[in-house]
Short mmCIF file of C-alpha atoms in Angstrom, two decimals:
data_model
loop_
_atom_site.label_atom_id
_atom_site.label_comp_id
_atom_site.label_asym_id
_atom_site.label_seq_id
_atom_site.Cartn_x
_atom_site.Cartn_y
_atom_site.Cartn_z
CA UNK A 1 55.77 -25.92 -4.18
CA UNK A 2 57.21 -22.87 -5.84
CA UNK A 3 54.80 -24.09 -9.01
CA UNK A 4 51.93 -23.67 -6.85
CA UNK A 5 52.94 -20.35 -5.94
CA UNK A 6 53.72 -18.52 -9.01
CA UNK A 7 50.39 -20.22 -10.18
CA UNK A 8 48.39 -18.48 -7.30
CA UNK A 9 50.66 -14.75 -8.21
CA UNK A 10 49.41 -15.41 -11.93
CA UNK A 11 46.03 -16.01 -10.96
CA UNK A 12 45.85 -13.15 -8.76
CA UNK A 13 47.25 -11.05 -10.68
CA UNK A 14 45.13 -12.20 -13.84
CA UNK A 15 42.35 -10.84 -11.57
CA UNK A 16 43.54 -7.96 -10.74
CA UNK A 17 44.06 -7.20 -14.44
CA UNK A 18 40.76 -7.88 -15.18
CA UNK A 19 39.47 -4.92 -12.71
CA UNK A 20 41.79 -1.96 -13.98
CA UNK A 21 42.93 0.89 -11.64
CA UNK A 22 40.37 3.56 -12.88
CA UNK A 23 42.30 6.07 -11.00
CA UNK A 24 46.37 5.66 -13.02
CA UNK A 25 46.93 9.12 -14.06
CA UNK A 26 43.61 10.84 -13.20
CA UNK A 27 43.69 14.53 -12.66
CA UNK A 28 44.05 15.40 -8.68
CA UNK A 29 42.87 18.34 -6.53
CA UNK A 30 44.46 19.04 -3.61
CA UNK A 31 43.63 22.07 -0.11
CA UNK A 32 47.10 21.75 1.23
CA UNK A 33 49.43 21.51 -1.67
CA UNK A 34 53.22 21.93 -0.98
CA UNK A 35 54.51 24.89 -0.45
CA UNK A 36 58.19 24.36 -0.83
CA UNK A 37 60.67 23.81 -3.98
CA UNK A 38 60.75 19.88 -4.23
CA UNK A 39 57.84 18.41 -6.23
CA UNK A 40 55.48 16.79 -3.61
CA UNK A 41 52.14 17.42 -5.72
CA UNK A 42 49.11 15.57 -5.33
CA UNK A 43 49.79 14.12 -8.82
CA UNK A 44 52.42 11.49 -7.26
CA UNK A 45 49.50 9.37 -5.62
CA UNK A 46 48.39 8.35 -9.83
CA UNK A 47 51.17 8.31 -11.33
CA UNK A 48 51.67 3.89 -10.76
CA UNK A 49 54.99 5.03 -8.42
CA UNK A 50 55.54 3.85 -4.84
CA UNK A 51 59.08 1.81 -4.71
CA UNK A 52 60.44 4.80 -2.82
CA UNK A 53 58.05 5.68 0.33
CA UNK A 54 59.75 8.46 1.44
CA UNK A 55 60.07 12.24 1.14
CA UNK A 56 63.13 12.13 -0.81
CA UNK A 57 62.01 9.54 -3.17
CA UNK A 58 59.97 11.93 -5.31
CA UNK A 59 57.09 8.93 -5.55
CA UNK A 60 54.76 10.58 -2.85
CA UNK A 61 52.54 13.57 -1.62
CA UNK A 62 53.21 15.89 0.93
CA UNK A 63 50.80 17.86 2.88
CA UNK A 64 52.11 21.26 3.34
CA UNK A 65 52.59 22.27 7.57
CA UNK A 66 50.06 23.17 10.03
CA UNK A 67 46.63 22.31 8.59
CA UNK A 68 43.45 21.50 10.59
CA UNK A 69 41.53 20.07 7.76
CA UNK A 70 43.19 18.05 4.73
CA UNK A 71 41.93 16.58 1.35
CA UNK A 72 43.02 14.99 -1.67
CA UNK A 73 40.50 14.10 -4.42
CA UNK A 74 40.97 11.83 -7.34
CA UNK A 75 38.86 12.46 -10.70
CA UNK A 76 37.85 9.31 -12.44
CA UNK A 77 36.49 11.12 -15.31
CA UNK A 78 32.33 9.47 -15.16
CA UNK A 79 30.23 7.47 -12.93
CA UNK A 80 32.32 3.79 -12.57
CA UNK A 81 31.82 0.85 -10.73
CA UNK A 82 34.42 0.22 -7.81
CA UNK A 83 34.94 -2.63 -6.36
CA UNK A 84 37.85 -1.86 -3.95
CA UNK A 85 39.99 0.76 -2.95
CA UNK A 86 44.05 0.20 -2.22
CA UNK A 87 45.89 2.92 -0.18
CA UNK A 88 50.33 3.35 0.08
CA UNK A 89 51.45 5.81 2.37
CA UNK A 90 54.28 7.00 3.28
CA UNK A 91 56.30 4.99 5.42
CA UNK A 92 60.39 6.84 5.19
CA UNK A 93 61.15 2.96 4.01
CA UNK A 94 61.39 2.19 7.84
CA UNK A 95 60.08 -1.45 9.18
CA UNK A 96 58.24 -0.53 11.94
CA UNK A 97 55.53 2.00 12.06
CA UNK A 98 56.06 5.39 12.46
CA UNK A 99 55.66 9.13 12.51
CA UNK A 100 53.72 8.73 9.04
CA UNK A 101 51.36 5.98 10.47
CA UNK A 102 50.73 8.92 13.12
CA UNK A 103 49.59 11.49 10.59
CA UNK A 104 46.94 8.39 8.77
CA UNK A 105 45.35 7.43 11.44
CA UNK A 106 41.78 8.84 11.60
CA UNK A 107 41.06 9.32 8.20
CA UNK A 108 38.07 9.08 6.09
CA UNK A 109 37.56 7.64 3.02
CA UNK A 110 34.40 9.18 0.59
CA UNK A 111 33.16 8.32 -2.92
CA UNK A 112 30.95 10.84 -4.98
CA UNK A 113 29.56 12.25 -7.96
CA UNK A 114 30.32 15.60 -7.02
CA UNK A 115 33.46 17.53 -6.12
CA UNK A 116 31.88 17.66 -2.37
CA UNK A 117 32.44 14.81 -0.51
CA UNK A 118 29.61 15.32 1.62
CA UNK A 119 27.05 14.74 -1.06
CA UNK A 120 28.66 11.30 -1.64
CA UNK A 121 29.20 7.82 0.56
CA UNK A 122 31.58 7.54 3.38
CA UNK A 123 33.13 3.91 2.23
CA UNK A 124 35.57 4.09 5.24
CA UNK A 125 36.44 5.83 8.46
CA UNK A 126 39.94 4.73 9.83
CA UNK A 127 39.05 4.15 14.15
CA UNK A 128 41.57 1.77 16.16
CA UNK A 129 40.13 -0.59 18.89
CA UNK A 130 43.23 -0.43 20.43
CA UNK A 131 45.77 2.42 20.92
CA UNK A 132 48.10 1.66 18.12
CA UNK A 133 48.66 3.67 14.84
CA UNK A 134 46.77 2.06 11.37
CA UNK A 135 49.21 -0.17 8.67
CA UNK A 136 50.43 1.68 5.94
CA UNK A 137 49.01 0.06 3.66
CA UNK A 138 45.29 -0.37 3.07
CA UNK A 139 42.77 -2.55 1.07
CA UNK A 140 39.41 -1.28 1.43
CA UNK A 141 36.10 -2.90 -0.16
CA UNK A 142 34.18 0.09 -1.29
CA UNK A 143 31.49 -1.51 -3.64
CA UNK A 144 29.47 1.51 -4.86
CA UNK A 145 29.42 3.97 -8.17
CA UNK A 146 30.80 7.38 -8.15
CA UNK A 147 33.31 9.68 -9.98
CA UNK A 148 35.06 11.24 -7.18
CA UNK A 149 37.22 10.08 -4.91
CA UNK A 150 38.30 11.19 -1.50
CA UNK A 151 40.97 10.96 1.00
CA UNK A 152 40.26 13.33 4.13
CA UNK A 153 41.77 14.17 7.50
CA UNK A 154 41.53 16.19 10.01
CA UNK A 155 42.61 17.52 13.78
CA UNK A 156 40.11 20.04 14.86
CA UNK A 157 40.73 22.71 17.80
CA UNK A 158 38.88 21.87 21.09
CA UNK A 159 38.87 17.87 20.15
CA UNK A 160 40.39 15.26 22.02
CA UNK A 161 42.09 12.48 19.72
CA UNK A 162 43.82 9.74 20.66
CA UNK A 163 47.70 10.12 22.00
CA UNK A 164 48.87 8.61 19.09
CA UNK A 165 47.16 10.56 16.49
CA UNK A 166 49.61 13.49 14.93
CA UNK A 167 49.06 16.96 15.61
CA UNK A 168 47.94 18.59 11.98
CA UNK A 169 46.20 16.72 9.44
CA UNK A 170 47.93 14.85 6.49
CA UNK A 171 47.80 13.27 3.15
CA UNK A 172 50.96 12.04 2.84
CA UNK A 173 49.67 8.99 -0.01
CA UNK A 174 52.38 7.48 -2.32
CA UNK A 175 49.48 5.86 -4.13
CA UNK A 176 45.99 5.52 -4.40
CA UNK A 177 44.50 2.95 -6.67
CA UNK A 178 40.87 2.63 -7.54
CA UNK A 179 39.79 -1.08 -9.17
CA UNK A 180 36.54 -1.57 -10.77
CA UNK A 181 34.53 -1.45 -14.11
CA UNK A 182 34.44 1.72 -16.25
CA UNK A 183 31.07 0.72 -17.44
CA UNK A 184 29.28 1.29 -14.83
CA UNK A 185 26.23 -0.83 -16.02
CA UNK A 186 28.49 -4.56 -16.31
CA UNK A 187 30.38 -6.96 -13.37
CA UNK A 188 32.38 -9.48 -13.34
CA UNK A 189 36.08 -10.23 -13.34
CA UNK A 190 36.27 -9.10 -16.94
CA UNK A 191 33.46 -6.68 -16.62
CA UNK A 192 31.21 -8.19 -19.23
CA UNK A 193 28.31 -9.30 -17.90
CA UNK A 194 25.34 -6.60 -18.06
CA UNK A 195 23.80 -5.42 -14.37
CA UNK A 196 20.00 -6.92 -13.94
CA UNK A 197 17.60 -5.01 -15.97
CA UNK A 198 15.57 -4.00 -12.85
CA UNK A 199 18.51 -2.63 -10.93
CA UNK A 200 17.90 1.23 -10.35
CA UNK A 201 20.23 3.26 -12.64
CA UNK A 202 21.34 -0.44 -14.24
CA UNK A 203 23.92 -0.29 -11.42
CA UNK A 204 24.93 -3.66 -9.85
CA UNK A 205 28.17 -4.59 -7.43
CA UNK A 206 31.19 -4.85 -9.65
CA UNK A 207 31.90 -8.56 -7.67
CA UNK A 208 28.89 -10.45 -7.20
CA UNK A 209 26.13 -8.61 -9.93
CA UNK A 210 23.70 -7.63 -6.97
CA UNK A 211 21.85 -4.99 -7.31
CA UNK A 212 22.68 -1.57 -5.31
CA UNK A 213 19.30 -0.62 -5.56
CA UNK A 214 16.18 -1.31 -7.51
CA UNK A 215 14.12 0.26 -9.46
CA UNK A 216 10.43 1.06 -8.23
CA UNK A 217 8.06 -2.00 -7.42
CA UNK A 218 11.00 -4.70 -7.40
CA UNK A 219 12.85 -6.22 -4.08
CA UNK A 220 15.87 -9.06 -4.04
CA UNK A 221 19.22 -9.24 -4.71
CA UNK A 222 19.11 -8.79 -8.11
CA UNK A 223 15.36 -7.15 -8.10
CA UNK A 224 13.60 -9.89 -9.83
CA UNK A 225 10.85 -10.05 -7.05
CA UNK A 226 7.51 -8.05 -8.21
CA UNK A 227 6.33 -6.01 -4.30
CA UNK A 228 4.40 -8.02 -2.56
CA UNK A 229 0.42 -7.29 -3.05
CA UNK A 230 -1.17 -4.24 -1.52
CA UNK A 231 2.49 -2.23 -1.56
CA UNK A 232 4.59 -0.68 -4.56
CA UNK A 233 6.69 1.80 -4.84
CA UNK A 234 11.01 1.98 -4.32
CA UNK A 235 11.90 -0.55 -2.31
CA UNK A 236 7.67 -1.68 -2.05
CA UNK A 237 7.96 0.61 1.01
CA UNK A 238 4.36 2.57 -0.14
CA UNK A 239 0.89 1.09 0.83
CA UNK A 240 -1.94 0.66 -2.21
CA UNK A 241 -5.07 2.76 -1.88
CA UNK A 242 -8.26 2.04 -1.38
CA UNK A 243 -8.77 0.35 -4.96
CA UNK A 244 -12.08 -1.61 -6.25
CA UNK A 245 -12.90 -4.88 -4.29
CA UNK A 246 -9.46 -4.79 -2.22
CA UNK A 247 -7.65 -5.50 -5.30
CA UNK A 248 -3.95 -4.88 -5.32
CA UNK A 249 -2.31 -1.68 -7.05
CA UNK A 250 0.24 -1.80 -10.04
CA UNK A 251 3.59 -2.58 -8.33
CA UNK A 252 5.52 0.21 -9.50
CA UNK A 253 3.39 3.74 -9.52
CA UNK A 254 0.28 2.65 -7.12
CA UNK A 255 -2.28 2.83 -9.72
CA UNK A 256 -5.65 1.18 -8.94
CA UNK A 257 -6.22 -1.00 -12.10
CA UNK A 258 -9.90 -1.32 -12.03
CA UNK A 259 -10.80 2.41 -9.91
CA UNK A 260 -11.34 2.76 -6.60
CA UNK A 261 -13.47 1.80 -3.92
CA UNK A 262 -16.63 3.54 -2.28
CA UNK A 263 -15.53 6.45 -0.77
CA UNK A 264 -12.43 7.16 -2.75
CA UNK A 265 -11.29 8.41 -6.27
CA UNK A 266 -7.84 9.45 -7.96
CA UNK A 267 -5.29 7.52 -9.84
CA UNK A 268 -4.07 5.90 -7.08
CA UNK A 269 -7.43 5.95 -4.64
CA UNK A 270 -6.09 8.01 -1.88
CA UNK A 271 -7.99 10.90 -2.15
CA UNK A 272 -11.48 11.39 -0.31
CA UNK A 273 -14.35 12.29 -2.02
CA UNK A 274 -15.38 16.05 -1.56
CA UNK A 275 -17.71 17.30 -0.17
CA UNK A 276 -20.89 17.34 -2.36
CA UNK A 277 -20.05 13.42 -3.87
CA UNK A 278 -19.93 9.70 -2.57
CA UNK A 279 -20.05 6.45 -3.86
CA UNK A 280 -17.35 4.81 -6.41
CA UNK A 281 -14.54 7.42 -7.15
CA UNK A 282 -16.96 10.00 -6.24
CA UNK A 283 -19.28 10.17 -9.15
CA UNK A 284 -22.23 10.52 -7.56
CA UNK A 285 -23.57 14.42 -6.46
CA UNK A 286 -25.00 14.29 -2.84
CA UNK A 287 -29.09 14.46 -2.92
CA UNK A 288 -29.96 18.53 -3.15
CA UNK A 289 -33.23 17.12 -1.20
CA UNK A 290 -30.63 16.72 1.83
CA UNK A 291 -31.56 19.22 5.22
CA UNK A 292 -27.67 19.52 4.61
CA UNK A 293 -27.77 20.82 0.72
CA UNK A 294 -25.53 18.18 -0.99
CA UNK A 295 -23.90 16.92 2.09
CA UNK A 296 -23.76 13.25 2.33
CA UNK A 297 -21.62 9.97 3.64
CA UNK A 298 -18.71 9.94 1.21
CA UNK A 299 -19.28 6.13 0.82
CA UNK A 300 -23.20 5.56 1.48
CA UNK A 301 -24.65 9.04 -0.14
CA UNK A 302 -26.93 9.14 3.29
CA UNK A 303 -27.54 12.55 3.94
CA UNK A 304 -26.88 14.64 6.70
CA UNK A 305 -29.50 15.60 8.82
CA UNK A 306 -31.95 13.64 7.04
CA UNK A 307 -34.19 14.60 4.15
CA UNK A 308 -36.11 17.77 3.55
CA UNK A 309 -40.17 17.16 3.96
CA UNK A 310 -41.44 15.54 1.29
CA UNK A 311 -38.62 13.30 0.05
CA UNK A 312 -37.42 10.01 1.88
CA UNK A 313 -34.75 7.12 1.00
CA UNK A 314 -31.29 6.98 2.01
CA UNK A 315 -30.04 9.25 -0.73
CA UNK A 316 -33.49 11.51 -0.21
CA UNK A 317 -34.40 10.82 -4.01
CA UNK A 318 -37.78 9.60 -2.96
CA UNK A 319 -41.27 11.41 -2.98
CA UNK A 320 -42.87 10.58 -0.18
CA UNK A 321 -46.80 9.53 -0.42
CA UNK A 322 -49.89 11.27 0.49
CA UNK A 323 -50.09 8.94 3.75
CA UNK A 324 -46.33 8.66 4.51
CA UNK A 325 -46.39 12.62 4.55
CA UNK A 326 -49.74 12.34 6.94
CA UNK A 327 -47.67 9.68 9.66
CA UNK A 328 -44.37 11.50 11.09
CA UNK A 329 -44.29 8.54 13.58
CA UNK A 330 -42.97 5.48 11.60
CA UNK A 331 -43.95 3.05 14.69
CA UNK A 332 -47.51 4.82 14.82
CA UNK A 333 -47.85 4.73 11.17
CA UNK A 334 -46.94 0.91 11.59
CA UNK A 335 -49.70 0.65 14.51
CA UNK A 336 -52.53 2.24 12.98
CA UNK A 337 -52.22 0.03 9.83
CA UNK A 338 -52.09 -3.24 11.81
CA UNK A 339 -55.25 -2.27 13.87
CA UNK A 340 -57.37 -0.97 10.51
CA UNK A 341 -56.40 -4.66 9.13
CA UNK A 342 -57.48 -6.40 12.03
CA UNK A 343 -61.00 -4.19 12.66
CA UNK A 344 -61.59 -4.96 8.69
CA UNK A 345 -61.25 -8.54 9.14
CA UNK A 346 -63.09 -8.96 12.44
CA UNK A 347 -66.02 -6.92 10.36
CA UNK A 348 -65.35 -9.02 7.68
CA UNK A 349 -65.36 -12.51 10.08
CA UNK A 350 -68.81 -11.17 12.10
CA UNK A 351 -70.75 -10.17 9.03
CA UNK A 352 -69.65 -13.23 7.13
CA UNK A 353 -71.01 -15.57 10.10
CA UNK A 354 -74.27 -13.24 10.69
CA UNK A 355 -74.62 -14.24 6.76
CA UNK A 356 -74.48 -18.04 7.65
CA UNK A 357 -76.91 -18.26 10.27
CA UNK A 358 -79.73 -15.90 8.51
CA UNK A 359 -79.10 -18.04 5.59
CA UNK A 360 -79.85 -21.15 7.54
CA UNK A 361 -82.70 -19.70 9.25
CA UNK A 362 -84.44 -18.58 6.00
CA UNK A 363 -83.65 -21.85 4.32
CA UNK A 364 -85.40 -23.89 7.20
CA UNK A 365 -88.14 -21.81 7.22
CA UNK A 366 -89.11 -22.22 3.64
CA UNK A 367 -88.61 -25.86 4.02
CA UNK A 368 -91.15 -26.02 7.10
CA UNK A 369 -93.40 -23.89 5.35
CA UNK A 370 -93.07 -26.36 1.89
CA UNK A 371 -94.21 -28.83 4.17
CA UNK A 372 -96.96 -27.45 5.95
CA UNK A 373 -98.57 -26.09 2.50
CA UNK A 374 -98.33 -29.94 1.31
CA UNK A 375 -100.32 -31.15 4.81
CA UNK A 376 -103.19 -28.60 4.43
CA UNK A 377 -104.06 -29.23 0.78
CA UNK A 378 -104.66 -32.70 1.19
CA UNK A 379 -107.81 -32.21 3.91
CA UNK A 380 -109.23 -29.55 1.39
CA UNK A 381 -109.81 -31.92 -1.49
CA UNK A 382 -110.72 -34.60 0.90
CA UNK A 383 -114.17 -32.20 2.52
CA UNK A 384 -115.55 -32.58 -0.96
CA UNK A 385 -119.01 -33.59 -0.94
CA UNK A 386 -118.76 -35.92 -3.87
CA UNK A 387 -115.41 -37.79 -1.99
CA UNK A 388 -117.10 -40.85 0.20
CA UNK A 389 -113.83 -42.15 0.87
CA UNK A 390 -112.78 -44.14 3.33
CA UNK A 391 -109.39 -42.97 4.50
CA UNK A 392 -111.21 -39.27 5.29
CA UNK A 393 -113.87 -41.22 7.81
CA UNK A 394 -111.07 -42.92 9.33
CA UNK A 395 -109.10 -39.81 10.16
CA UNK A 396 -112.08 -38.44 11.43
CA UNK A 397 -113.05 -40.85 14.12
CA UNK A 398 -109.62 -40.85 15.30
CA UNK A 399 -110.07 -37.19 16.18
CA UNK A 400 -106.53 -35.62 15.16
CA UNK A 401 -107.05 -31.16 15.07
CA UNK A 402 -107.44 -29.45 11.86
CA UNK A 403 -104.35 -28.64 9.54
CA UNK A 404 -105.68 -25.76 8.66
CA UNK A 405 -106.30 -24.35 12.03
CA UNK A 406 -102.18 -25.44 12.78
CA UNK A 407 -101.23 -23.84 9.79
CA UNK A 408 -103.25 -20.58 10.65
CA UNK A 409 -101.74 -20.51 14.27
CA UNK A 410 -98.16 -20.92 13.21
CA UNK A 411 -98.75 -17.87 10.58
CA UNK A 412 -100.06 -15.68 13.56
#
């Protein structure tokens, strides 16, 4: 039993060992330093002395009478790493809680790197639930970096405290002890294990080696995790530009990697074009053939008010023609050339069929006429005096009209 005791004292205090007291004979500054002949200066609360928690034991501080306001600073020389903060007051040795416990309660607790306390964190502010005066003795977790440290009170005029609180303000401290790492870039119990590389300042919580902030474009615990796309920045609170083809910026500054998008232009694409350009990171110079001189869409380069007479296009870069300049209605212009190509091919239809039919006509004409030249030559031979034949008597008796006379009658 007592084995397992001692063993848990050694460890403990093995730990504590590990994390020294970063504030053991520090120099002190003090508002409302003693006054009187005994030696109550603020030097008592470093000097590793609080056996004797009274006045008369010469280990403690005493705030001098009557003050509104009280402080007591500790210098820790640089920038450390604190992992917890342990407060002794004065307690006159008595059992119970007293008149001292009176003159704690309320206080405030403040780490900086200045000597004002304001420009640093407020690790602790001392408030009861209940009406009752705080313990005497105080561990507080205070896991941040700073050089100075504060202990602060105070009893304003025209405030209402709680019955219990004391009437002035006090720093009546036996001892104040400050444990962390005096490197301020390692943790651990024996403060030798280096802060992440991406924590901001290299600064990481003296206990567990999380990060107390990170550096720009990183997030987690320990700041490992690149911002997620489309934001960088600290803390990958910022939103990207407008970069080329919705890519995502560089995590950390907001650069566009590959330029921007229509529309856009600077280092990080969030910058309109000016007036007078367009198109990607405004390299293009609006048309001067705009009725607006060079002012145009910032992404499409279409100019305002249209183009001045004789050009055309979006961008007003085009000459027009002879016969667009001739047609201001686009519609009529349309109209016009549909019923020109439909009068020209109607022509074109008509004629071609007139063609066909006097074509036909002529060729049956010669053909009939072929014939009838064949039919009339053949009686001409056969009148011959000298021809007796007997196919020429035949035709005779059978009294068919002269060729001849047909042929002359279809001429006429």
């Amino acid at each position: 039993m007592w084995g397992l005791i001692l063993l848990e004292v050694y460890l403990h205090s093995h730990c504590l060992s590990a994390l020294e007291n970063l504030a053991l004979g520090r120099p002190v500054w003090e508002d409302q330093r003693w006054k009187g002949k005994k030696n109550f200066t603020g030097d008592k609360a470093v000097d590793g002395l609080y056996t004797k928690r009274t006045a008369a034991g010469g280990q403690c501080v005493k705030t001098y009478k009557y003050a509104r306001t009280a402080t007591w600073r500790v210098d820790l020389g640089a920038v450390v790493s604190i992992s917890h903060i342990n407060i002794y007051y004065m307690t006159d040795n008595r059992p119970l809680q007293g008149d001292s416990t009176s003159r704690m309660a309320g206080f405030f607790l403040y780490v900086s790197n200045t000597t004002t306390k304001e420009d640093g964190h407020l690790c602790f502010h001392e408030i009861q639930k209940f009406n009752g005066t705080p313990s005497e003795d105080q561990r507080i977790n205070c896991t941040v970096h700073g050089r100075y440290v504060f202990y602060y009170n105070e009893r304003l005029p025209n405030v209402t405290y709680p019955s219990y609180y004391s009437t002035y303000a006090f720093y009546d401290l036996c001892e104040l002890e400050v444990y962390g790492c005096s490197n301020a870039g390692y943790y651990g119990s024996n403060c030798n294990i280096p802060c992440p590389k991406n924590c901001q300042e290299r600064r990481c919580d003296v206990n567990t080696g999380h990060c107390l902030g990170c550096v720009p474009g990183y997030v987690g615990p320990t700041c490992s995790q690149v911002c997620p796309d489309q934001m960088y920045g600290q803390s990958c609170s910022f939103p990207c530009g407008n970069c080329s083809k919705g890519e995502t910026c560089h995590n950390v500054n907001g650069t566009c990697l590959y330029g921007c998008n229509v529309g856009a232009q600077g280092e990080q694409c969030k910058i309109e074009c000016p007036q007078g350009f367009y198109g990607r990171d405004c390299v293009y110079n609006c048309s001067e053939n705009c009725n607006v001189i060079r002012r145009c869409d910032r992404f499409t380069g279409k100019c305002e008010g249209g183009c001045k007479e004789g050009w055309t296009g979006t961008t007003c870069y085009q000459k027009q023609t002879q016969a667009s300049l001739s047609c201001d209605n686009n519609n009529i212009c349309v109209i016009s050339i549909v019923v020109s190509v439909v009068i020209v091919l109607t022509g074109s239809v008509v004629n071609y069929i007139y063609c066909k039919k006097n074509t036909a006509a002529r060729t049956s004409h010669k053909r009939y006429t072929e014939e009838s030249v064949t039919e009339s030559v053949t009686p001409r031979q056969t009148n011959r005096p000298e021809d007796n034949s007997e196919p020429y008597t035949e035709l005779q008796d059978v009294g068919k009209p002269n060729t001849y006379e047909d042929l002359h009658t279809y001429s006429n």
